[in-house]
Amino acid sequence: MARFFSSNPTIRVCAGIASWIPVIVWSIDHGFTISSVSGRSMQPTFNPDSNQLTRDIVLLNRQAAISHKYKRGDVVTLYAPDDPDKVITKRIIALEGDTVFTLPPYPDKFLRIPNGHCWVEGDDTYHSKDSNTFGPVPLGLINAKVTYILWPLPRFGKVPHIEKPGRVAIYADPSAF
Amino acid sequence: MSIFIYISPFARKAVKIFSVGIRAFCTIHITNEYIIEITQCLGPSMLPTLNMVGDFIALERITHRLKLLENGDVVVCVTPTDPWRSVCKRIIGMPGDRVCIDPTTANRRYITVPSGHVWIQGDNMSNSTDSRNYGPVPYALIKGRVFARVWPNPCWVKNGLVSLDVFK
């Protein structure tokens, strides 16, 4: 068997190439990936044109999601809590322990984010299905951080980091003092 | 490989070992992530099924990607309350099912599992932190289905769903 593999040059080359496939898959899962953003929930950060003919292409940093360390204002992609097949792009508004002032569809006026959860919202509040609809989301659902806009070229650059201090009462960790 | 001809044999060997090492690491990692993984399950929450001192269990990571999980399957999932922690529980309710939140209390309350979520509980209901504490869990947090105990006492972990017809 081993002689068969080593003697036939075609099979040897194919096996050599195939052995690198796991490396490619691993680096996609744990490094940087390119993806496109559809929909208008993140206007004006992504897809600012309302015609929806073009989609922004963005760079996803999966390494940042493995460490589960996020800041308020980061744009992340996460699995929709109500549909495991759908991946949505939202901005983190509040992290665990914070008190967030919610917007209309949510039943309560304000809410303290439970442990291991965060509050995500689209930048276009009125066309976004976000935490105001389905509540705080577990951090484990987040699978990547959106770091760069790659296409279209005029808007190439870092994704802006926008915090909403008026909406959030930030939890100060007592052990930090 | 012609570029390595001008490098010393020692460096050639080092490059070769490095490349094989990377490929082996990634192959093992991808197998763990997408096909099968052996992991340890600590704690008393699955007591009659799994031991509390740390059984090694085998979980396959194909069924949940194909959305073929059923009521009664033992799954490993990330806790909603801590993204670092994984727990091993049994699925009690799938989306749309009506489940009893806690059957041990006098006034029973029922909840309909929302779409895209599952209701999970430990087999040892008196000592388990599960959906009764943190509510239905999003399906995307499920990491895999436990299908066997590897060590000690190797055996298959079966679907624990008992049909109501048994009690007729």
PDB file of N, CA and C in Angstrom, chain A residues 98-168:
ATOM      1  N   ASP A  98     -23.886  45.526  32.758  1.00  0.00           N
ATOM      2  CA  ASP A  98     -24.359  46.867  32.428  1.00  0.00           C
ATOM      3  C   ASP A  98     -25.881  46.936  32.508  1.00  0.00           C
ATOM      4  N   THR A  99     -26.370  48.138  32.681  1.00  0.00           N
ATOM      5  CA  THR A  99     -27.814  48.367  32.566  1.00  0.00           C
ATOM      6  C   THR A  99     -28.063  49.117  31.271  1.00  0.00           C
ATOM      7  N   VAL A 100     -28.926  48.577  30.440  1.00  0.00           N
ATOM      8  CA  VAL A 100     -29.169  49.186  29.142  1.00  0.00           C
ATOM      9  C   VAL A 100     -30.606  49.697  29.097  1.00  0.00           C
ATOM     10  N   PHE A 101     -30.753  50.865  28.472  1.00  0.00           N
ATOM     11  CA  PHE A 101     -32.091  51.422  28.292  1.00  0.00           C
ATOM     12  C   PHE A 101     -32.609  50.944  26.941  1.00  0.00           C
ATOM     13  N   THR A 102     -33.653  50.148  26.962  1.00  0.00           N
ATOM     14  CA  THR A 102     -34.088  49.451  25.758  1.00  0.00           C
ATOM     15  C   THR A 102     -34.966  50.355  24.894  1.00  0.00           C
ATOM     16  N   LEU A 103     -35.226  49.866  23.685  1.00  0.00           N
ATOM     17  CA  LEU A 103     -36.066  50.590  22.739  1.00  0.00           C
ATOM     18  C   LEU A 103     -37.395  49.847  22.581  1.00  0.00           C
ATOM     19  N   PRO A 104     -38.399  50.485  21.983  1.00  0.00           N
ATOM     20  CA  PRO A 104     -39.794  50.038  22.051  1.00  0.00           C
ATOM     21  C   PRO A 104     -40.148  48.544  21.976  1.00  0.00           C
ATOM     22  N   PRO A 105     -39.718  47.753  21.002  1.00  0.00           N
ATOM     23  CA  PRO A 105     -40.345  46.416  21.002  1.00  0.00           C
ATOM     24  C   PRO A 105     -40.090  45.619  22.272  1.00  0.00           C
ATOM     25  N   TYR A 106     -39.069  46.016  23.032  1.00  0.00           N
ATOM     26  CA  TYR A 106     -38.751  45.252  24.241  1.00  0.00           C
ATOM     27  C   TYR A 106     -39.726  45.621  25.357  1.00  0.00           C
ATOM     28  N   PRO A 107     -40.224  44.636  26.110  1.00  0.00           N
ATOM     29  CA  PRO A 107     -41.272  44.929  27.103  1.00  0.00           C
ATOM     30  C   PRO A 107     -40.820  45.823  28.249  1.00  0.00           C
ATOM     31  N   ASP A 108     -39.549  45.653  28.728  1.00  0.00           N
ATOM     32  CA  ASP A 108     -39.118  46.442  29.881  1.00  0.00           C
ATOM     33  C   ASP A 108     -38.453  47.736  29.451  1.00  0.00           C
ATOM     34  N   LYS A 109     -38.499  48.722  30.359  1.00  0.00           N
ATOM     35  CA  LYS A 109     -37.898  50.029  30.065  1.00  0.00           C
ATOM     36  C   LYS A 109     -36.368  49.932  30.096  1.00  0.00           C
ATOM     37  N   PHE A 110     -35.837  49.300  31.121  1.00  0.00           N
ATOM     38  CA  PHE A 110     -34.389  49.082  31.160  1.00  0.00           C
ATOM     39  C   PHE A 110     -34.120  47.699  31.727  1.00  0.00           C
ATOM     40  N   LEU A 111     -32.889  47.259  31.582  1.00  0.00           N
ATOM     41  CA  LEU A 111     -32.592  45.861  31.886  1.00  0.00           C
ATOM     42  C   LEU A 111     -31.123  45.728  32.244  1.00  0.00           C
ATOM     43  N   ARG A 112     -30.849  44.918  33.254  1.00  0.00           N
ATOM     44  CA  ARG A 112     -29.460  44.608  33.581  1.00  0.00           C
ATOM     45  C   ARG A 112     -29.062  43.355  32.800  1.00  0.00           C
ATOM     46  N   ILE A 113     -27.940  43.444  32.077  1.00  0.00           N
ATOM     47  CA  ILE A 113     -27.525  42.322  31.229  1.00  0.00           C
ATOM     48  C   ILE A 113     -27.006  41.197  32.119  1.00  0.00           C
ATOM     49  N   PRO A 114     -27.576  39.979  31.998  1.00  0.00           N
ATOM     50  CA  PRO A 114     -27.113  38.876  32.839  1.00  0.00           C
ATOM     51  C   PRO A 114     -25.682  38.445  32.481  1.00  0.00           C
ATOM     52  N   ASN A 115     -25.101  37.619  33.349  1.00  0.00           N
ATOM     53  CA  ASN A 115     -23.735  37.145  33.137  1.00  0.00           C
ATOM     54  C   ASN A 115     -23.599  36.396  31.818  1.00  0.00           C
ATOM     55  N   GLY A 116     -22.497  36.612  31.130  1.00  0.00           N
ATOM     56  CA  GLY A 116     -22.212  35.891  29.898  1.00  0.00           C
ATOM     57  C   GLY A 116     -23.054  36.325  28.719  1.00  0.00           C
ATOM     58  N   HIS A 117     -23.777  37.412  28.855  1.00  0.00           N
ATOM     59  CA  HIS A 117     -24.615  37.908  27.769  1.00  0.00           C
ATOM     60  C   HIS A 117     -24.130  39.274  27.307  1.00  0.00           C
ATOM     61  N   CYS A 118     -24.658  39.732  26.210  1.00  0.00           N
ATOM     62  CA  CYS A 118     -24.412  41.094  25.766  1.00  0.00           C
ATOM     63  C   CYS A 118     -25.665  41.585  25.042  1.00  0.00           C
ATOM     64  N   TRP A 119     -25.689  42.891  24.828  1.00  0.00           N
ATOM     65  CA  TRP A 119     -26.835  43.519  24.158  1.00  0.00           C
ATOM     66  C   TRP A 119     -26.361  43.981  22.800  1.00  0.00           C
ATOM     67  N   VAL A 120     -26.961  43.468  21.725  1.00  0.00           N
ATOM     68  CA  VAL A 120     -26.526  43.847  20.379  1.00  0.00           C
ATOM     69  C   VAL A 120     -27.655  44.577  19.663  1.00  0.00           C
ATOM     70  N   GLU A 121     -27.261  45.551  18.855  1.00  0.00           N
ATOM     71  CA  GLU A 121     -28.242  46.315  18.083  1.00  0.00           C
ATOM     72  C   GLU A 121     -27.660  46.631  16.720  1.00  0.00           C
ATOM     73  N   GLY A 122     -28.536  46.766  15.726  1.00  0.00           N
ATOM     74  CA  GLY A 122     -28.102  47.269  14.440  1.00  0.00           C
ATOM     75  C   GLY A 122     -27.955  48.778  14.486  1.00  0.00           C
ATOM     76  N   ASP A 123     -27.154  49.327  13.570  1.00  0.00           N
ATOM     77  CA  ASP A 123     -26.978  50.782  13.577  1.00  0.00           C
ATOM     78  C   ASP A 123     -28.238  51.494  13.105  1.00  0.00           C
ATOM     79  N   ASP A 124     -28.985  50.854  12.219  1.00  0.00           N
ATOM     80  CA  ASP A 124     -30.263  51.419  11.789  1.00  0.00           C
ATOM     81  C   ASP A 124     -31.343  50.833  12.685  1.00  0.00           C
ATOM     82  N   THR A 125     -31.653  51.585  13.739  1.00  0.00           N
ATOM     83  CA  THR A 125     -32.493  51.022  14.796  1.00  0.00           C
ATOM     84  C   THR A 125     -33.861  50.595  14.300  1.00  0.00           C
ATOM     85  N   TYR A 126     -34.374  51.301  13.281  1.00  0.00           N
ATOM     86  CA  TYR A 126     -35.776  51.044  12.912  1.00  0.00           C
ATOM     87  C   TYR A 126     -35.923  49.937  11.880  1.00  0.00           C
ATOM     88  N   HIS A 127     -34.819  49.457  11.309  1.00  0.00           N
ATOM     89  CA  HIS A 127     -34.914  48.342  10.368  1.00  0.00           C
ATOM     90  C   HIS A 127     -34.020  47.204  10.818  1.00  0.00           C
ATOM     91  N   SER A 128     -33.997  46.940  12.076  1.00  0.00           N
ATOM     92  CA  SER A 128     -33.076  45.937  12.588  1.00  0.00           C
ATOM     93  C   SER A 128     -33.813  45.022  13.548  1.00  0.00           C
ATOM     94  N   LYS A 129     -33.595  43.732  13.369  1.00  0.00           N
ATOM     95  CA  LYS A 129     -34.124  42.768  14.332  1.00  0.00           C
ATOM     96  C   LYS A 129     -32.962  42.437  15.258  1.00  0.00           C
ATOM     97  N   ASP A 130     -33.004  42.962  16.455  1.00  0.00           N
ATOM     98  CA  ASP A 130     -31.845  42.860  17.337  1.00  0.00           C
ATOM     99  C   ASP A 130     -32.286  42.539  18.753  1.00  0.00           C
ATOM    100  N   SER A 131     -31.457  42.860  19.712  1.00  0.00           N
ATOM    101  CA  SER A 131     -31.755  42.527  21.102  1.00  0.00           C
ATOM    102  C   SER A 131     -33.059  43.155  21.582  1.00  0.00           C
ATOM    103  N   ASN A 132     -33.489  44.249  20.951  1.00  0.00           N
ATOM    104  CA  ASN A 132     -34.783  44.825  21.342  1.00  0.00           C
ATOM    105  C   ASN A 132     -35.925  43.879  21.017  1.00  0.00           C
ATOM    106  N   THR A 133     -35.692  42.946  20.092  1.00  0.00           N
ATOM    107  CA  THR A 133     -36.707  41.948  19.766  1.00  0.00           C
ATOM    108  C   THR A 133     -36.497  40.666  20.562  1.00  0.00           C
ATOM    109  N   PHE A 134     -35.251  40.159  20.561  1.00  0.00           N
ATOM    110  CA  PHE A 134     -35.048  38.837  21.181  1.00  0.00           C
ATOM    111  C   PHE A 134     -34.282  38.881  22.498  1.00  0.00           C
ATOM    112  N   GLY A 135     -34.017  40.050  23.047  1.00  0.00           N
ATOM    113  CA  GLY A 135     -33.380  40.124  24.356  1.00  0.00           C
ATOM    114  C   GLY A 135     -31.870  39.959  24.292  1.00  0.00           C
ATOM    115  N   PRO A 136     -31.224  39.974  25.461  1.00  0.00           N
ATOM    116  CA  PRO A 136     -29.773  39.823  25.479  1.00  0.00           C
ATOM    117  C   PRO A 136     -29.345  38.470  24.907  1.00  0.00           C
ATOM    118  N   VAL A 137     -28.207  38.442  24.219  1.00  0.00           N
ATOM    119  CA  VAL A 137     -27.749  37.203  23.580  1.00  0.00           C
ATOM    120  C   VAL A 137     -26.514  36.667  24.308  1.00  0.00           C
ATOM    121  N   PRO A 138     -26.382  35.334  24.401  1.00  0.00           N
ATOM    122  CA  PRO A 138     -25.191  34.750  25.021  1.00  0.00           C
ATOM    123  C   PRO A 138     -23.941  35.058  24.193  1.00  0.00           C
ATOM    124  N   LEU A 139     -22.817  35.311  24.898  1.00  0.00           N
ATOM    125  CA  LEU A 139     -21.565  35.604  24.195  1.00  0.00           C
ATOM    126  C   LEU A 139     -21.107  34.422  23.341  1.00  0.00           C
ATOM    127  N   GLY A 140     -21.532  33.199  23.718  1.00  0.00           N
ATOM    128  CA  GLY A 140     -21.115  32.017  22.965  1.00  0.00           C
ATOM    129  C   GLY A 140     -21.637  31.994  21.542  1.00  0.00           C
ATOM    130  N   LEU A 141     -22.642  32.814  21.227  1.00  0.00           N
ATOM    131  CA  LEU A 141     -23.190  32.828  19.869  1.00  0.00           C
ATOM    132  C   LEU A 141     -22.329  33.645  18.917  1.00  0.00           C
ATOM    133  N   ILE A 142     -21.490  34.515  19.477  1.00  0.00           N
ATOM    134  CA  ILE A 142     -20.679  35.388  18.613  1.00  0.00           C
ATOM    135  C   ILE A 142     -19.573  34.562  17.977  1.00  0.00           C
ATOM    136  N   ASN A 143     -19.434  34.663  16.660  1.00  0.00           N
ATOM    137  CA  ASN A 143     -18.378  33.857  16.030  1.00  0.00           C
ATOM    138  C   ASN A 143     -17.284  34.676  15.375  1.00  0.00           C
ATOM    139  N   ALA A 144     -17.403  35.974  15.250  1.00  0.00           N
ATOM    140  CA  ALA A 144     -16.307  36.756  14.685  1.00  0.00           C
ATOM    141  C   ALA A 144     -16.518  38.229  14.978  1.00  0.00           C
ATOM    142  N   LYS A 145     -15.421  38.969  14.906  1.00  0.00           N
ATOM    143  CA  LYS A 145     -15.474  40.421  15.030  1.00  0.00           C
ATOM    144  C   LYS A 145     -15.236  40.996  13.640  1.00  0.00           C
ATOM    145  N   VAL A 146     -16.034  41.997  13.242  1.00  0.00           N
ATOM    146  CA  VAL A 146     -15.856  42.627  11.933  1.00  0.00           C
ATOM    147  C   VAL A 146     -14.855  43.763  12.104  1.00  0.00           C
ATOM    148  N   THR A 147     -13.712  43.669  11.403  1.00  0.00           N
ATOM    149  CA  THR A 147     -12.657  44.653  11.651  1.00  0.00           C
ATOM    150  C   THR A 147     -12.473  45.635  10.500  1.00  0.00           C
ATOM    151  N   TYR A 148     -12.547  45.172   9.253  1.00  0.00           N
ATOM    152  CA  TYR A 148     -12.261  46.056   8.128  1.00  0.00           C
ATOM    153  C   TYR A 148     -13.359  45.956   7.066  1.00  0.00           C
ATOM    154  N   ILE A 149     -13.616  47.057   6.405  1.00  0.00           N
ATOM    155  CA  ILE A 149     -14.436  47.039   5.194  1.00  0.00           C
ATOM    156  C   ILE A 149     -13.463  46.962   4.024  1.00  0.00           C
ATOM    157  N   LEU A 150     -13.606  45.939   3.177  1.00  0.00           N
ATOM    158  CA  LEU A 150     -12.679  45.763   2.068  1.00  0.00           C
ATOM    159  C   LEU A 150     -13.238  46.303   0.756  1.00  0.00           C
ATOM    160  N   TRP A 151     -14.528  46.240   0.563  1.00  0.00           N
ATOM    161  CA  TRP A 151     -15.148  46.631  -0.688  1.00  0.00           C
ATOM    162  C   TRP A 151     -16.483  47.278  -0.396  1.00  0.00           C
ATOM    163  N   PRO A 152     -16.922  48.345  -0.982  1.00  0.00           N
ATOM    164  CA  PRO A 152     -16.290  49.090  -2.075  1.00  0.00           C
ATOM    165  C   PRO A 152     -15.066  49.874  -1.625  1.00  0.00           C
ATOM    166  N   LEU A 153     -14.160  50.127  -2.584  1.00  0.00           N
ATOM    167  CA  LEU A 153     -12.867  50.720  -2.259  1.00  0.00           C
ATOM    168  C   LEU A 153     -12.949  52.107  -1.620  1.00  0.00           C
ATOM    169  N   PRO A 154     -13.866  52.997  -2.036  1.00  0.00           N
ATOM    170  CA  PRO A 154     -13.890  54.322  -1.408  1.00  0.00           C
ATOM    171  C   PRO A 154     -14.093  54.281   0.090  1.00  0.00           C
ATOM    172  N   ARG A 155     -14.742  53.244   0.577  1.00  0.00           N
ATOM    173  CA  ARG A 155     -14.989  53.165   2.013  1.00  0.00           C
ATOM    174  C   ARG A 155     -14.069  52.166   2.696  1.00  0.00           C
ATOM    175  N   PHE A 156     -12.977  51.795   2.001  1.00  0.00           N
ATOM    176  CA  PHE A 156     -12.031  50.860   2.596  1.00  0.00           C
ATOM    177  C   PHE A 156     -11.487  51.437   3.901  1.00  0.00           C
ATOM    178  N   GLY A 157     -11.409  50.614   4.909  1.00  0.00           N
ATOM    179  CA  GLY A 157     -10.854  51.097   6.172  1.00  0.00           C
ATOM    180  C   GLY A 157     -11.443  50.371   7.354  1.00  0.00           C
ATOM    181  N   LYS A 158     -11.024  50.803   8.530  1.00  0.00           N
ATOM    182  CA  LYS A 158     -11.490  50.168   9.760  1.00  0.00           C
ATOM    183  C   LYS A 158     -12.973  50.403   9.970  1.00  0.00           C
ATOM    184  N   VAL A 159     -13.636  49.432  10.546  1.00  0.00           N
ATOM    185  CA  VAL A 159     -15.045  49.608  10.903  1.00  0.00           C
ATOM    186  C   VAL A 159     -15.115  50.571  12.087  1.00  0.00           C
ATOM    187  N   PRO A 160     -15.898  51.656  11.981  1.00  0.00           N
ATOM    188  CA  PRO A 160     -15.927  52.635  13.080  1.00  0.00           C
ATOM    189  C   PRO A 160     -16.448  52.016  14.374  1.00  0.00           C
ATOM    190  N   HIS A 161     -15.845  52.484  15.445  1.00  0.00           N
ATOM    191  CA  HIS A 161     -16.142  51.965  16.776  1.00  0.00           C
ATOM    192  C   HIS A 161     -17.033  52.997  17.462  1.00  0.00           C
ATOM    193  N   ILE A 162     -18.327  52.730  17.529  1.00  0.00           N
ATOM    194  CA  ILE A 162     -19.277  53.720  18.039  1.00  0.00           C
ATOM    195  C   ILE A 162     -19.884  53.215  19.336  1.00  0.00           C
ATOM    196  N   GLU A 163     -19.641  53.950  20.415  1.00  0.00           N
ATOM    197  CA  GLU A 163     -20.299  53.606  21.676  1.00  0.00           C
ATOM    198  C   GLU A 163     -21.514  54.494  21.852  1.00  0.00           C
ATOM    199  N   LYS A 164     -22.462  54.003  22.623  1.00  0.00           N
ATOM    200  CA  LYS A 164     -23.648  54.796  22.891  1.00  0.00           C
ATOM    201  C   LYS A 164     -23.752  55.005  24.392  1.00  0.00           C
ATOM    202  N   PRO A 165     -22.968  55.966  24.925  1.00  0.00           N
ATOM    203  CA  PRO A 165     -22.916  56.114  26.390  1.00  0.00           C
ATOM    204  C   PRO A 165     -24.249  56.526  26.996  1.00  0.00           C
ATOM    205  N   GLY A 166     -25.095  57.220  26.235  1.00  0.00           N
ATOM    206  CA  GLY A 166     -26.368  57.647  26.785  1.00  0.00           C
ATOM    207  C   GLY A 166     -27.332  56.501  27.024  1.00  0.00           C
ATOM    208  N   ARG A 167     -27.083  55.376  26.357  1.00  0.00           N
ATOM    209  CA  ARG A 167     -28.026  54.259  26.455  1.00  0.00           C
ATOM    210  C   ARG A 167     -27.643  53.275  27.554  1.00  0.00           C
ATOM    211  N   VAL A 168     -26.382  53.353  27.999  1.00  0.00           N
ATOM    212  CA  VAL A 168     -25.873  52.304  28.871  1.00  0.00           C
ATOM    213  C   VAL A 168     -25.361  52.886  30.172  1.00  0.00           C
TER     214      VAL A 168
END
